[in-house]
């Protein structure tokens, strides 16, 4: 007795058809997966912030404000 698999609205009976359906299902599952999320790259963020500060004429201004903490 051969196992029958329903596919495309009809039953398949041969090994070749079963293999085709299995490969098609695996391909669909693979395509449905989300790609891995890229890691955070803070170096690129710092470059973008520095470039924006330079365009606004604020480059170097943050050094005096944020780097000289007063001890309490």
mmCIF file of C-alpha atoms in Angstrom:
data_model
loop_
_atom_site.group_PDB
_atom_site.id
_atom_site.type_symbol
_atom_site.label_atom_id
_atom_site.label_comp_id
_atom_site.label_asym_id
_atom_site.label_seq_id
_atom_site.Cartn_x
_atom_site.Cartn_y
_atom_site.Cartn_z
ATOM 1 C CA UNK A 1 0.000 0.000 0.000
ATOM 2 C CA UNK A 2 1.452 3.371 -0.970
ATOM 3 C CA UNK A 3 1.054 6.487 1.131
ATOM 4 C CA UNK A 4 -0.698 9.340 -0.577
ATOM 5 C CA UNK A 5 0.023 13.021 0.048
ATOM 6 C CA UNK A 6 -2.415 15.774 -0.859
ATOM 7 C CA UNK A 7 -0.706 18.503 -2.842
ATOM 8 C CA UNK A 8 -1.943 21.174 -5.198
ATOM 9 C CA UNK A 9 -5.488 19.914 -4.675
ATOM 10 C CA UNK A 10 -4.707 16.349 -5.796
ATOM 11 C CA UNK A 11 -3.118 13.204 -4.412
ATOM 12 C CA UNK A 12 0.414 12.206 -5.354
ATOM 13 C CA UNK A 13 1.432 8.587 -5.557
ATOM 14 C CA UNK A 14 4.954 8.285 -6.938
ATOM 15 C CA UNK A 15 8.214 8.781 -5.081
ATOM 16 C CA UNK A 16 9.233 11.444 -7.581
ATOM 17 C CA UNK A 17 6.086 13.465 -6.850
ATOM 18 C CA UNK A 18 6.562 13.051 -3.080
ATOM 19 C CA UNK A 19 10.159 14.199 -3.359
ATOM 20 C CA UNK A 20 9.107 17.231 -5.397
ATOM 21 C CA UNK A 21 6.441 18.180 -2.830
ATOM 22 C CA UNK A 22 8.901 17.727 0.045
ATOM 23 C CA UNK A 23 11.521 19.919 -1.630
ATOM 24 C CA UNK A 24 8.902 22.547 -2.441
ATOM 25 C CA UNK A 25 7.717 22.606 1.180
ATOM 26 C CA UNK A 26 11.292 22.943 2.477
ATOM 27 C CA UNK A 27 11.968 25.781 0.034
ATOM 28 C CA UNK A 28 8.831 27.626 1.149
ATOM 29 C CA UNK A 29 9.779 27.212 4.822
ATOM 30 C CA UNK A 30 13.304 28.481 4.112
ATOM 31 C CA UNK A 31 11.995 31.545 2.269
ATOM 32 C CA UNK A 32 9.534 32.306 5.069
ATOM 33 C CA UNK A 33 12.284 32.636 7.686
ATOM 34 C CA UNK A 34 13.392 36.131 8.626
ATOM 35 C CA UNK A 35 17.021 37.033 7.982
ATOM 36 C CA UNK A 36 19.217 37.376 11.062
ATOM 37 C CA UNK A 37 19.289 40.850 12.554
ATOM 38 C CA UNK A 38 22.605 42.625 11.960
ATOM 39 C CA UNK A 39 24.601 43.505 15.077
ATOM 40 C CA UNK A 40 24.606 47.086 16.305
ATOM 41 C CA UNK A 41 27.475 49.099 14.893
ATOM 42 C CA UNK A 42 28.138 52.013 17.206
ATOM 43 C CA UNK A 43 31.175 53.116 15.196
ATOM 44 C CA UNK A 44 28.954 54.070 12.250
ATOM 45 C CA UNK A 45 26.569 55.853 14.615
ATOM 46 C CA UNK A 46 29.424 57.894 16.106
ATOM 47 C CA UNK A 47 30.617 58.866 12.614
ATOM 48 C CA UNK A 48 27.106 60.011 11.678
ATOM 49 C CA UNK A 49 26.779 62.052 14.879
ATOM 50 C CA UNK A 50 30.203 63.644 14.369
ATOM 51 C CA UNK A 51 29.339 64.489 10.759
ATOM 52 C CA UNK A 52 26.025 66.037 11.826
ATOM 53 C CA UNK A 53 27.714 68.098 14.546
ATOM 54 C CA UNK A 54 30.264 69.332 11.995
ATOM 55 C CA UNK A 55 27.499 70.342 9.569
ATOM 56 C CA UNK A 56 25.766 72.262 12.369
ATOM 57 C CA UNK A 57 29.000 73.977 13.417
ATOM 58 C CA UNK A 58 29.006 72.228 16.786
ATOM 59 C CA UNK A 59 32.024 69.989 16.287
ATOM 60 C CA UNK A 60 34.196 69.962 19.388
ATOM 61 C CA UNK A 61 31.607 71.808 21.503
ATOM 62 C CA UNK A 62 30.571 68.675 23.345
ATOM 63 C CA UNK A 63 34.081 68.045 24.638
ATOM 64 C CA UNK A 64 34.008 71.004 27.030
ATOM 65 C CA UNK A 65 30.457 70.353 28.144
ATOM 66 C CA UNK A 66 30.488 66.618 28.762
ATOM 67 C CA UNK A 67 34.078 65.720 29.565
ATOM 68 C CA UNK A 68 34.817 68.063 32.470
ATOM 69 C CA UNK A 69 32.754 66.672 35.328
ATOM 70 C CA UNK A 70 33.127 68.408 38.662
ATOM 71 C CA UNK A 71 33.800 66.212 41.659
ATOM 72 C CA UNK A 72 31.321 66.604 44.494
#
